[in-house]
Short mmCIF file of C-alpha atoms in Angstrom, two decimals:
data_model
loop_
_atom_site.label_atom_id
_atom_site.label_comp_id
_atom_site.label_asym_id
_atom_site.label_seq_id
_atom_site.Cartn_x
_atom_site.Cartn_y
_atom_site.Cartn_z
CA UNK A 1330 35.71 261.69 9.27
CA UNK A 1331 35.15 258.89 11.58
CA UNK A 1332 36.24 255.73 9.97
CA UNK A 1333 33.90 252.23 11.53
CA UNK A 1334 36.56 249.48 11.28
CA UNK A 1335 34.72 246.22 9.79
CA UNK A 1336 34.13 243.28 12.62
CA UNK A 1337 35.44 240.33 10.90
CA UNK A 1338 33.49 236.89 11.95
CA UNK A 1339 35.65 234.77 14.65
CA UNK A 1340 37.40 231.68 13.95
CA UNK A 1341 35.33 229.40 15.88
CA UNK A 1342 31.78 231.17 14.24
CA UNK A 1343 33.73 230.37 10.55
CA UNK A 1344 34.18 226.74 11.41
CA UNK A 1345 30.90 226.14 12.17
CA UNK A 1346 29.64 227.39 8.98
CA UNK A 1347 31.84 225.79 6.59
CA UNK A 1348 30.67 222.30 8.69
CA UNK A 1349 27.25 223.32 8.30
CA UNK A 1350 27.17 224.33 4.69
CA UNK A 1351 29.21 221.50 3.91
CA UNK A 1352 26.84 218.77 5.47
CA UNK A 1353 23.89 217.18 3.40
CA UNK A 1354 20.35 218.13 3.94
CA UNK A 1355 18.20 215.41 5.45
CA UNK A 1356 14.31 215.09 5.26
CA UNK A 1357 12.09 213.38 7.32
CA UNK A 1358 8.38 212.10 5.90
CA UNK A 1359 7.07 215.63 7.89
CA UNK A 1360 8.88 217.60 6.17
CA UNK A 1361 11.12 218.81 8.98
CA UNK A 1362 14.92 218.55 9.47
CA UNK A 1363 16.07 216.24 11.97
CA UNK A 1364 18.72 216.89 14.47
CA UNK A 1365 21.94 215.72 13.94
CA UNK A 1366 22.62 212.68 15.92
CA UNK A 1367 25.52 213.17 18.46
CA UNK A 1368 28.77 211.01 17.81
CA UNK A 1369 29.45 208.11 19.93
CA UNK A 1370 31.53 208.89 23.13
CA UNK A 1371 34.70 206.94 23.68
CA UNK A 1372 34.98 204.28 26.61
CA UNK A 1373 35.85 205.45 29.71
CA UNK A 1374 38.96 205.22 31.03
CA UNK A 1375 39.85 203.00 33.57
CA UNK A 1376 39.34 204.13 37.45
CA UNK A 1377 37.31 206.57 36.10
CA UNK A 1378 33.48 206.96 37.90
CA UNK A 1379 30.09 206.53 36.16
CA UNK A 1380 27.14 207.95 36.35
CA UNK A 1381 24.55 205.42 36.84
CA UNK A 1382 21.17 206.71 36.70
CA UNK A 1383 18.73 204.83 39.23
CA UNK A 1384 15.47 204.01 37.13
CA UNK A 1385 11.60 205.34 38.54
CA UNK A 1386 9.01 204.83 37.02
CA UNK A 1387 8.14 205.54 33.73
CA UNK A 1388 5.33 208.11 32.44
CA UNK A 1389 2.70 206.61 30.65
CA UNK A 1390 2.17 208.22 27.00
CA UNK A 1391 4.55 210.24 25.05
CA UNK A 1392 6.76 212.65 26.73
CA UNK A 1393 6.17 215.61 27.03
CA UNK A 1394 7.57 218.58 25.32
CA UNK A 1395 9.92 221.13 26.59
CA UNK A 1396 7.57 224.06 26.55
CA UNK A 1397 4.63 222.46 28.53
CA UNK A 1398 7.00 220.45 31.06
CA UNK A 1399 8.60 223.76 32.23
CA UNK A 1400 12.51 223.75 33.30
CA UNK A 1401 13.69 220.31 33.06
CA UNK A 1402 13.42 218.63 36.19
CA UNK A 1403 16.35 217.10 37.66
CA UNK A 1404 17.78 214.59 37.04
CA UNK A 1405 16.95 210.89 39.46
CA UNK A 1406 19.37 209.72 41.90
CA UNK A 1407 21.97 208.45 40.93
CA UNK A 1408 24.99 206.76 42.90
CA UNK A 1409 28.50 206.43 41.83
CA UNK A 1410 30.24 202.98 41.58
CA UNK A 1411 33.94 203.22 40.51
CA UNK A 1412 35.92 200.30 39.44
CA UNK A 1413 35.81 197.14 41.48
CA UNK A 1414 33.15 198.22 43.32
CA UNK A 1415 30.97 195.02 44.43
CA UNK A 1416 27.23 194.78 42.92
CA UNK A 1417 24.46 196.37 44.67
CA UNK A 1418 22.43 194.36 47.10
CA UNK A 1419 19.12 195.83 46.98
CA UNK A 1420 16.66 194.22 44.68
CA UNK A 1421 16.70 195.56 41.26
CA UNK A 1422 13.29 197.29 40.23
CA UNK A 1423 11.09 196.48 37.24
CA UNK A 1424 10.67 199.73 34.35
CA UNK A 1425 7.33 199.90 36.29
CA UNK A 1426 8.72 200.44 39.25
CA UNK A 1427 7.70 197.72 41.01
CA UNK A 1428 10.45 195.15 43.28
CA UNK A 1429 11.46 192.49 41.25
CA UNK A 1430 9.78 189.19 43.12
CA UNK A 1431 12.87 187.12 44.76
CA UNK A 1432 12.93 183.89 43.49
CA UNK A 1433 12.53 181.14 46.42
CA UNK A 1434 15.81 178.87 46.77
CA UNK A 1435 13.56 175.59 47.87
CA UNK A 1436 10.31 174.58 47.53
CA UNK A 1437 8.43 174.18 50.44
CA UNK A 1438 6.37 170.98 52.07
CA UNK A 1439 5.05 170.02 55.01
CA UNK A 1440 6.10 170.14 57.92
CA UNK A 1441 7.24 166.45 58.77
CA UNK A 1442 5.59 164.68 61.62
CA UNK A 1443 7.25 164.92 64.89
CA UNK A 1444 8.82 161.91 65.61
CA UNK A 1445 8.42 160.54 69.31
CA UNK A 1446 11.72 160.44 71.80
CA UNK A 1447 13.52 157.79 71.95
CA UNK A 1448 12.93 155.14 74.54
CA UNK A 1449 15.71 153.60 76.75
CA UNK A 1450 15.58 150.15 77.04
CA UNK A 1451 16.39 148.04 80.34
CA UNK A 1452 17.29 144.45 80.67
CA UNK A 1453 15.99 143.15 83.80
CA UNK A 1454 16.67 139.76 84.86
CA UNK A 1455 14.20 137.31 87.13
CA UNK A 1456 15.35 135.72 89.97
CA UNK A 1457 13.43 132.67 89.37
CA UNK A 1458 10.54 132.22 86.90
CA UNK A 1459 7.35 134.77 86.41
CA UNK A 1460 5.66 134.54 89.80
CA UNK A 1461 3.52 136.30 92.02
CA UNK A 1462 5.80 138.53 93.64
CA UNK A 1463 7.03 140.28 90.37
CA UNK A 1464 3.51 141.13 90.13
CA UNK A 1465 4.36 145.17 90.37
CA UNK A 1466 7.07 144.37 87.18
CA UNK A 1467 4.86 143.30 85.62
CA UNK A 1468 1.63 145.32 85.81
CA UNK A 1469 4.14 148.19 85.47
CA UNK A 1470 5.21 146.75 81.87
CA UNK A 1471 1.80 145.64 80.70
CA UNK A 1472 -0.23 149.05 81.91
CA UNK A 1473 2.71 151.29 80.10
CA UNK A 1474 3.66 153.09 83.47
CA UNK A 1475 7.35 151.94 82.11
CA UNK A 1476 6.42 153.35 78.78
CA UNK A 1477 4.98 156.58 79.77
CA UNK A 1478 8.22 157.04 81.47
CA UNK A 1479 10.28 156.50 78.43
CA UNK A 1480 11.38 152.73 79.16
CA UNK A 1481 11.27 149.58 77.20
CA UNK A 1482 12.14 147.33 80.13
CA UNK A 1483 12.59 143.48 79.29
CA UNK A 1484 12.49 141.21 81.74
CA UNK A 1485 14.32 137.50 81.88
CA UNK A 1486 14.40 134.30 83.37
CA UNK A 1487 17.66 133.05 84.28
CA UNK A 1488 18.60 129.75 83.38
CA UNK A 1489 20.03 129.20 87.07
CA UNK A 1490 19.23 130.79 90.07
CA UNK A 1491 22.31 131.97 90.61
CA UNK A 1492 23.28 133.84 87.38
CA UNK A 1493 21.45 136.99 87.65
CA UNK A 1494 24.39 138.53 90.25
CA UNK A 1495 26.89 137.36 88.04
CA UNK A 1496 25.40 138.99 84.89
CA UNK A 1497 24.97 142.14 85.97
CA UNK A 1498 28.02 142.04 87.57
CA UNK A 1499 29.82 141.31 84.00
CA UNK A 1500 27.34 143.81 82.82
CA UNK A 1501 25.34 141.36 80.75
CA UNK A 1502 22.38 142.70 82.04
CA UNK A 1503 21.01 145.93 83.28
CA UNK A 1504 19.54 145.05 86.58
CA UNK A 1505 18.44 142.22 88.25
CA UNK A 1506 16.39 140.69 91.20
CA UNK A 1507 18.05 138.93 94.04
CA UNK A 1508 17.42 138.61 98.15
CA UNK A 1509 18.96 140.68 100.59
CA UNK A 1510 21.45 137.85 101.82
CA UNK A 1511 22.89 137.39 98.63
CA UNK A 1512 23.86 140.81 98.17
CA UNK A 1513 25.64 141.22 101.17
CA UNK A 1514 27.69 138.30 100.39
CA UNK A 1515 28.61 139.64 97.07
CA UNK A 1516 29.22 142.93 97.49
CA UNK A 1517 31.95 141.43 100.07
CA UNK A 1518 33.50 138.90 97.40
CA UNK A 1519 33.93 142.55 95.22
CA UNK A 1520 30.92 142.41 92.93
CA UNK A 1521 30.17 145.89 91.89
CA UNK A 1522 26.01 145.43 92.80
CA UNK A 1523 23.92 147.80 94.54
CA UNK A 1524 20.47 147.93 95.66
CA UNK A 1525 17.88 150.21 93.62
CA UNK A 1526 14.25 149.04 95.07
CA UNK A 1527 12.54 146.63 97.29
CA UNK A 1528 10.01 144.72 95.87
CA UNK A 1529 9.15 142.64 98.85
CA UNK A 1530 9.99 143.72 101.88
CA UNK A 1531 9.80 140.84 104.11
CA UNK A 1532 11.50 137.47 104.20
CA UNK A 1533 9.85 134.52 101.64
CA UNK A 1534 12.35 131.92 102.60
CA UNK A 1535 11.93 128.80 105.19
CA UNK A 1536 12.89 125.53 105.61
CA UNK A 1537 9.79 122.92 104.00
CA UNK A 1538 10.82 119.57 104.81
CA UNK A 1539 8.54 116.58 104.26
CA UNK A 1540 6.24 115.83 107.15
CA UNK A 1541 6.37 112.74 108.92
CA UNK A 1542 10.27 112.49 109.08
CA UNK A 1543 10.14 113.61 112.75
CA UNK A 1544 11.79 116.74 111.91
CA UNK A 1545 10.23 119.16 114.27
CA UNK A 1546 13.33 121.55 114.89
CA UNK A 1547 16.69 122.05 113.12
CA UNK A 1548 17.87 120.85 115.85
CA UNK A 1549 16.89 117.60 114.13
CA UNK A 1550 18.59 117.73 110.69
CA UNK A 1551 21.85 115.87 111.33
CA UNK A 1552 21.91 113.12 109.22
CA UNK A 1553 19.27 114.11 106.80
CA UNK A 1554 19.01 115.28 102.97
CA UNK A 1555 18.70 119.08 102.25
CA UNK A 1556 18.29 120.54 99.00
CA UNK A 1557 19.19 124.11 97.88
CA UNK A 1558 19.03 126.62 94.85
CA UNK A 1559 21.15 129.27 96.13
CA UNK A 1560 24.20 130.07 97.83
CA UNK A 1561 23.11 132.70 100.50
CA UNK A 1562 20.72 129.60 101.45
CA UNK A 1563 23.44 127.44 101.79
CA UNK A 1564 25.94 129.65 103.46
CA UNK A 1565 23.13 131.97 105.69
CA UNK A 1566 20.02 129.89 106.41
CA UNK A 1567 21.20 126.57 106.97
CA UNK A 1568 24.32 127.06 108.85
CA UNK A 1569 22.61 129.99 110.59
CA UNK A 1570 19.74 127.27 111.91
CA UNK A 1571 22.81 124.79 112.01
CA UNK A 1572 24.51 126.47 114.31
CA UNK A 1573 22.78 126.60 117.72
CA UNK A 1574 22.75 123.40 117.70
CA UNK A 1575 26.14 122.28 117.24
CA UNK A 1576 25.51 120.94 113.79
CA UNK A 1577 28.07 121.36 111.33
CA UNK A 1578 27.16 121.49 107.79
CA UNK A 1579 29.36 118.18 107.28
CA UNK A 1580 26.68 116.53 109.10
CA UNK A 1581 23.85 117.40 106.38
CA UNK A 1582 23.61 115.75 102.99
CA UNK A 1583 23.45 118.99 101.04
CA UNK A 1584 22.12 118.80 97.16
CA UNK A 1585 21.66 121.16 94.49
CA UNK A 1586 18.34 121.61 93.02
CA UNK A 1587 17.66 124.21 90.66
CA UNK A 1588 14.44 125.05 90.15
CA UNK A 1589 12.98 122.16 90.76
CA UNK A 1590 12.63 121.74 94.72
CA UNK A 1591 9.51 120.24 94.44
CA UNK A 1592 10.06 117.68 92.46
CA UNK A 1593 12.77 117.24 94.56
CA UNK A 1594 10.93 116.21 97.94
CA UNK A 1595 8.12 114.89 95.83
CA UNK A 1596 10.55 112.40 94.21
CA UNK A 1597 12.03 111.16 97.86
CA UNK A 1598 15.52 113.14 96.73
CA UNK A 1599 15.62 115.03 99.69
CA UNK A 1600 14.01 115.50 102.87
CA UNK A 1601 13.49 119.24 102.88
CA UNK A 1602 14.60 122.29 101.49
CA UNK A 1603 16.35 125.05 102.51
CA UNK A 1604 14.91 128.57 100.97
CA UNK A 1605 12.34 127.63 99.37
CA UNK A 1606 9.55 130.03 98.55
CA UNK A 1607 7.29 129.82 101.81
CA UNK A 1608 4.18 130.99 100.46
CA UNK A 1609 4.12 128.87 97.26
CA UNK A 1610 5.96 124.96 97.78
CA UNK A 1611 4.13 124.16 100.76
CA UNK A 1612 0.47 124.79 99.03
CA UNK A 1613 2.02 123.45 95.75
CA UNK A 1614 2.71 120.22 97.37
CA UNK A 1615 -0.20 120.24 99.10
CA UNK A 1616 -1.55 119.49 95.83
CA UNK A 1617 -0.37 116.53 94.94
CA UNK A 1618 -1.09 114.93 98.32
CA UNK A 1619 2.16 115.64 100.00
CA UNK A 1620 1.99 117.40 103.77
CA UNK A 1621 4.78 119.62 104.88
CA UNK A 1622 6.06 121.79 107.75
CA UNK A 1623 7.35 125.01 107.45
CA UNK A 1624 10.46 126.46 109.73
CA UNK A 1625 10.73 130.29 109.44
CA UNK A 1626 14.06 130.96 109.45
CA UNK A 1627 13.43 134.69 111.22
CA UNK A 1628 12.46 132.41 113.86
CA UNK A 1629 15.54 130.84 113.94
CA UNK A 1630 18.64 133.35 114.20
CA UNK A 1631 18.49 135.01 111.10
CA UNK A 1632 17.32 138.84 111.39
CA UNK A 1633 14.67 140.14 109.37
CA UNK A 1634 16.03 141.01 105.85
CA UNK A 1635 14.16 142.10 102.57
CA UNK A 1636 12.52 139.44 100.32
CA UNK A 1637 12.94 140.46 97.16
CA UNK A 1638 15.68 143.42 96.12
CA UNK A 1639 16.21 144.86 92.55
CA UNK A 1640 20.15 145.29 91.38
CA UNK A 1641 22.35 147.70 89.84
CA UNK A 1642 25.69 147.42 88.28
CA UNK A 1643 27.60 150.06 91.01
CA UNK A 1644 30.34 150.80 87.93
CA UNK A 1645 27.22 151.84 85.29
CA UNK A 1646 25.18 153.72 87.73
CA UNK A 1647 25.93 157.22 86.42
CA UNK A 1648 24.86 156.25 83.16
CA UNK A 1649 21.89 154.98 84.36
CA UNK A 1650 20.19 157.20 87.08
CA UNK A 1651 17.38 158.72 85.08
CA UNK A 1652 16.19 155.62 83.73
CA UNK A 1653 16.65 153.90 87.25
CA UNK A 1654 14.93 156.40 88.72
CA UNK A 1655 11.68 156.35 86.49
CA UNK A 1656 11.94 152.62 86.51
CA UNK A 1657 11.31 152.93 90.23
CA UNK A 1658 8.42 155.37 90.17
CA UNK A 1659 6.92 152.97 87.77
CA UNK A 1660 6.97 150.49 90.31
CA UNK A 1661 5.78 152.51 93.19
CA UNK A 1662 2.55 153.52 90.92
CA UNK A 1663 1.97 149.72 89.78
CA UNK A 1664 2.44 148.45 93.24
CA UNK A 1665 -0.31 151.09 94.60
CA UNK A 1666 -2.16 150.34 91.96
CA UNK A 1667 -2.25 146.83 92.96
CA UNK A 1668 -2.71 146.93 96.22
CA UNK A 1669 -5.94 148.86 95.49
CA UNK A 1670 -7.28 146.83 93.07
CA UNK A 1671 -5.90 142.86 93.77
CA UNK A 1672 -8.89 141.34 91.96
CA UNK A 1673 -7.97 143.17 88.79
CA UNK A 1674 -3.93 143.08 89.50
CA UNK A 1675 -5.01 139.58 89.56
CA UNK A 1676 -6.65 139.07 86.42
CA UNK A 1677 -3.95 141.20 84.56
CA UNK A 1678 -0.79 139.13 85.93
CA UNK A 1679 -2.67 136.03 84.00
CA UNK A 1680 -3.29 137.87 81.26
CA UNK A 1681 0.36 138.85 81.04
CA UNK A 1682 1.76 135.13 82.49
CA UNK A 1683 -0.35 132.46 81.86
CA UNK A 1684 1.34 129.72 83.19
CA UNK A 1685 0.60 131.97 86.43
CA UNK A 1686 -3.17 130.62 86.42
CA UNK A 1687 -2.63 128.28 89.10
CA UNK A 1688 -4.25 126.61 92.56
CA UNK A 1689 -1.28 127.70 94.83
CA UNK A 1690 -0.58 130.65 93.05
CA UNK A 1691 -4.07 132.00 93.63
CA UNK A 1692 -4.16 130.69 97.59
CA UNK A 1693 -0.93 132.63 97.58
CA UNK A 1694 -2.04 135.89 95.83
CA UNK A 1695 -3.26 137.41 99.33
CA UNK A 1696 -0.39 136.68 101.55
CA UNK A 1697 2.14 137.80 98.79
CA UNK A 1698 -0.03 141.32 98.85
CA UNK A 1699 0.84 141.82 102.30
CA UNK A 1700 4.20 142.14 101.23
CA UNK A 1701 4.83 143.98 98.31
CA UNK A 1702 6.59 147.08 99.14
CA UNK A 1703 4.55 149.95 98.50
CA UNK A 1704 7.89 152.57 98.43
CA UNK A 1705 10.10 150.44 96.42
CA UNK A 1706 13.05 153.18 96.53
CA UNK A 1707 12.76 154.04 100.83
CA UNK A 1708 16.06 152.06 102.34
CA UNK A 1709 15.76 150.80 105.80
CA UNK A 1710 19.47 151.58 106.94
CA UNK A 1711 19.12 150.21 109.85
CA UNK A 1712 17.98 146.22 108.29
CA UNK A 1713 20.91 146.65 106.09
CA UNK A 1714 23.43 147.41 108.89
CA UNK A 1715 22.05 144.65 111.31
CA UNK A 1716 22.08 142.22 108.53
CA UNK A 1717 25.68 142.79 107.80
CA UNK A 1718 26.97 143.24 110.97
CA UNK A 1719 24.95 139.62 111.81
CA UNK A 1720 27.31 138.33 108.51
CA UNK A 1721 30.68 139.56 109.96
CA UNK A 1722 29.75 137.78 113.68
CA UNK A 1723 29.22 134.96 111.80
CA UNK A 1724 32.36 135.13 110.28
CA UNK A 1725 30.45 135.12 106.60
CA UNK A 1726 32.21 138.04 105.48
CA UNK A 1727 35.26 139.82 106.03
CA UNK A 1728 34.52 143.09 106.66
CA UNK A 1729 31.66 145.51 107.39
CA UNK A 1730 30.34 147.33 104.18
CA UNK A 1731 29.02 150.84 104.84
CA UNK A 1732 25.03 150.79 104.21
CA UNK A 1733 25.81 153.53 101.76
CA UNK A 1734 27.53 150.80 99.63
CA UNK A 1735 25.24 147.75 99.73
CA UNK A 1736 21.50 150.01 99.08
CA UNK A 1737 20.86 153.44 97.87
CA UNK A 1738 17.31 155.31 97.18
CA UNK A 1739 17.08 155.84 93.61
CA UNK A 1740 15.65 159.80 94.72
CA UNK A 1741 18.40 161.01 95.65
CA UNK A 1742 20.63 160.36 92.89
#
């Protein structure tokens, strides 16, 4: 007979009863047993990886059961971060799945206004007070043709006519007006000064003495009174008409006037004076009932030079060739401006000057149009070298001075 040997339960199958037996029943309000809850799993060890579920979004109503979802689906991605690992980058994500909205980190306004460029301002000094022949200075400041071109240019009278050089030489100033003559002579006593423009191209100076003194001819000024305001008048005019006629300047009674020549002969202080402004004393004079003759010095030995020149410090130049360059485009378009319209350059010069609004002024308004320069930056090389070669026959300077150092075209800086 076949004995069936008896399959005793395993060990593992006997443990699990005894728990189970053991255990309390628990009862929900349905009726039905709950599941057991599963005991809490230790903290991970250290270094070790964790499973970090990325979040979609969630269903709306209750979830479904296992039987009508199918096979569970698997599970979302999910990316591992170990210890140390630095904190994602990517925007978290609401439960809803939507981005989370990034906070801004400023408020925003408006735009501020854009504020204009700075402007570069130029000191320019006078050579004697506001007159007609700084008409294309300023029409140039008082139309904004030096303010469309980013300048603020200020313009001076100089206490004594023979300041401005030195100023600008000591860089006091940024530019100033002189003559011709008195450039040459100090650029050759080692003033650092340069010529930037021409505002008057032909020569204003002459000898006005007082008529009825029988002087008809330098040739007749030994012996008499004869005032000056400058030194290239002094040194270059006179002693150029001087010397033909074996006149030394010993032999003239030479005075310093200032600004103030014609109060000068109109006060008996002197007989004449030495370069004096041609187109203005003589009518001015006129008057008050005093007659006059005019000697033109160009008719007299000295060669034909430029009337009225505008300055630069040589030693500040490179810091200043833009705005000398617009300065003197500004002048080119006021001066051609001018000379197309006189009878309105006219009525803004007294608008701008007042004390302009004068008899001799306005006889003097057409003959100081016919020379204004209308290219204030072209250099005449050859003037410049005749003049200064004229100087060193004299023996007024020392040596010659390349053109290249006395005048320079502000285009082709």
């Amino acid at each position: 007979m076949t004995t069936r040997a008896r399959r005793l339960p395993s060990w593992g199958f006997t443990l699990s009863l005894l728990v189970a037996l053991t255990m309390p029943s628990r009862h929900v309000a349905g009726g039905e047993d709950e599941s057991l809850a599963a005991p809490p799993l230790p903290p991970p060890v250290l270094e070790t990886e964790v499973m970090v579920p990325v979040l979609g979004k969630a269903p709306l109503g209750p979830a479904p059961s296992a039987e009508a979802s199918g096979p569970a689906a698997p599970p979302p991605e999910v990316r591992r971060r170990g210890a140390g690992e630095a904190p994602m980058a990517t925007l978290p994500k609401r439960l809803d799945g939507e981005a989370e909205t990034a906070v801004p980190s400023s408020a925003r306004a408006p735009a501020e206004p854009i504020a204009p460029p700075p402007m570069t301002e130029l000191d320019v000094m006078l050579d004697w007070y506001p007159s007609p022949r700084h008409a294309a200075l300023i029409v140039a400041r008082d139309k904004g043709m030096f303010a469309r071109r980013g300048l603020e240019v200020r313009l001076s009278t100089p206490a004594d006519p023979n300041v401005p050089t030195k100023l600008l030489a000591a860089s006091r100033v940024d530019l100033a007006l002189t003559r011709q003559p008195l450039l040459h002579l100090k650029v050759d006593q080692g003033l650092p000064l340069i010529r930037v423009a021409t505002l008057v191209d032909g020569s204003l100076a002459a000898l006005v003495v007082r008529d009825g003194l029988q002087i008809d001819s330098p040739a007749d000024l030994a012996g008499r009174r004869i005032g000056h305001a400058d030194e290239d008048s002094l040194s270059v005019l006179l002693d150029t008409l001087l010397r033909p006629h074996g006149i030394k300047r010993a032999e003239v009674e030479v005075r310093g006037i200032n600004f103030g020549p014609g109060r000068a002969i109109s006060e008996g202080e002197v007989d004449g004076v030495i370069g004096a402004m041609r187109h203005l004393l003589p009518r001015e004079l006129g008057d008050e009932g005093i007659a006059t003759r005019l000697i033109r010095v160009e008719e007299h030995g000295v060669p034909l030079h430029d009337g009225l020149i505008l300055l630069a410090n040589r030693d500040r130049l490179n810091g200043q060739r833009g705005a000398i360059r617009e300065l003197v485009e500004a002048l080119e378009e006021a001066t051609a401006w001018i000379l197309e319209h006189p009878s309105a350059a006219w009525t803004q010069l007294l608008a701008a000057e007042p004390g302009l609004d004068t008899p001799a002024n306005l006889a003097a308004w057409p003959d100081i149009l016919m020379h204004l320069n209308a290219s204030p930056a072209a250099v005449d090389h050859g003037r410049y070298a005749r003049f200064e070669k004229f100087l060193h026959d004299a023996g007024l300077v020392e040596g010659l001075t390349p053109v290249e150092r006395l005048a320079l075209d502000p285009g082709t800086f």
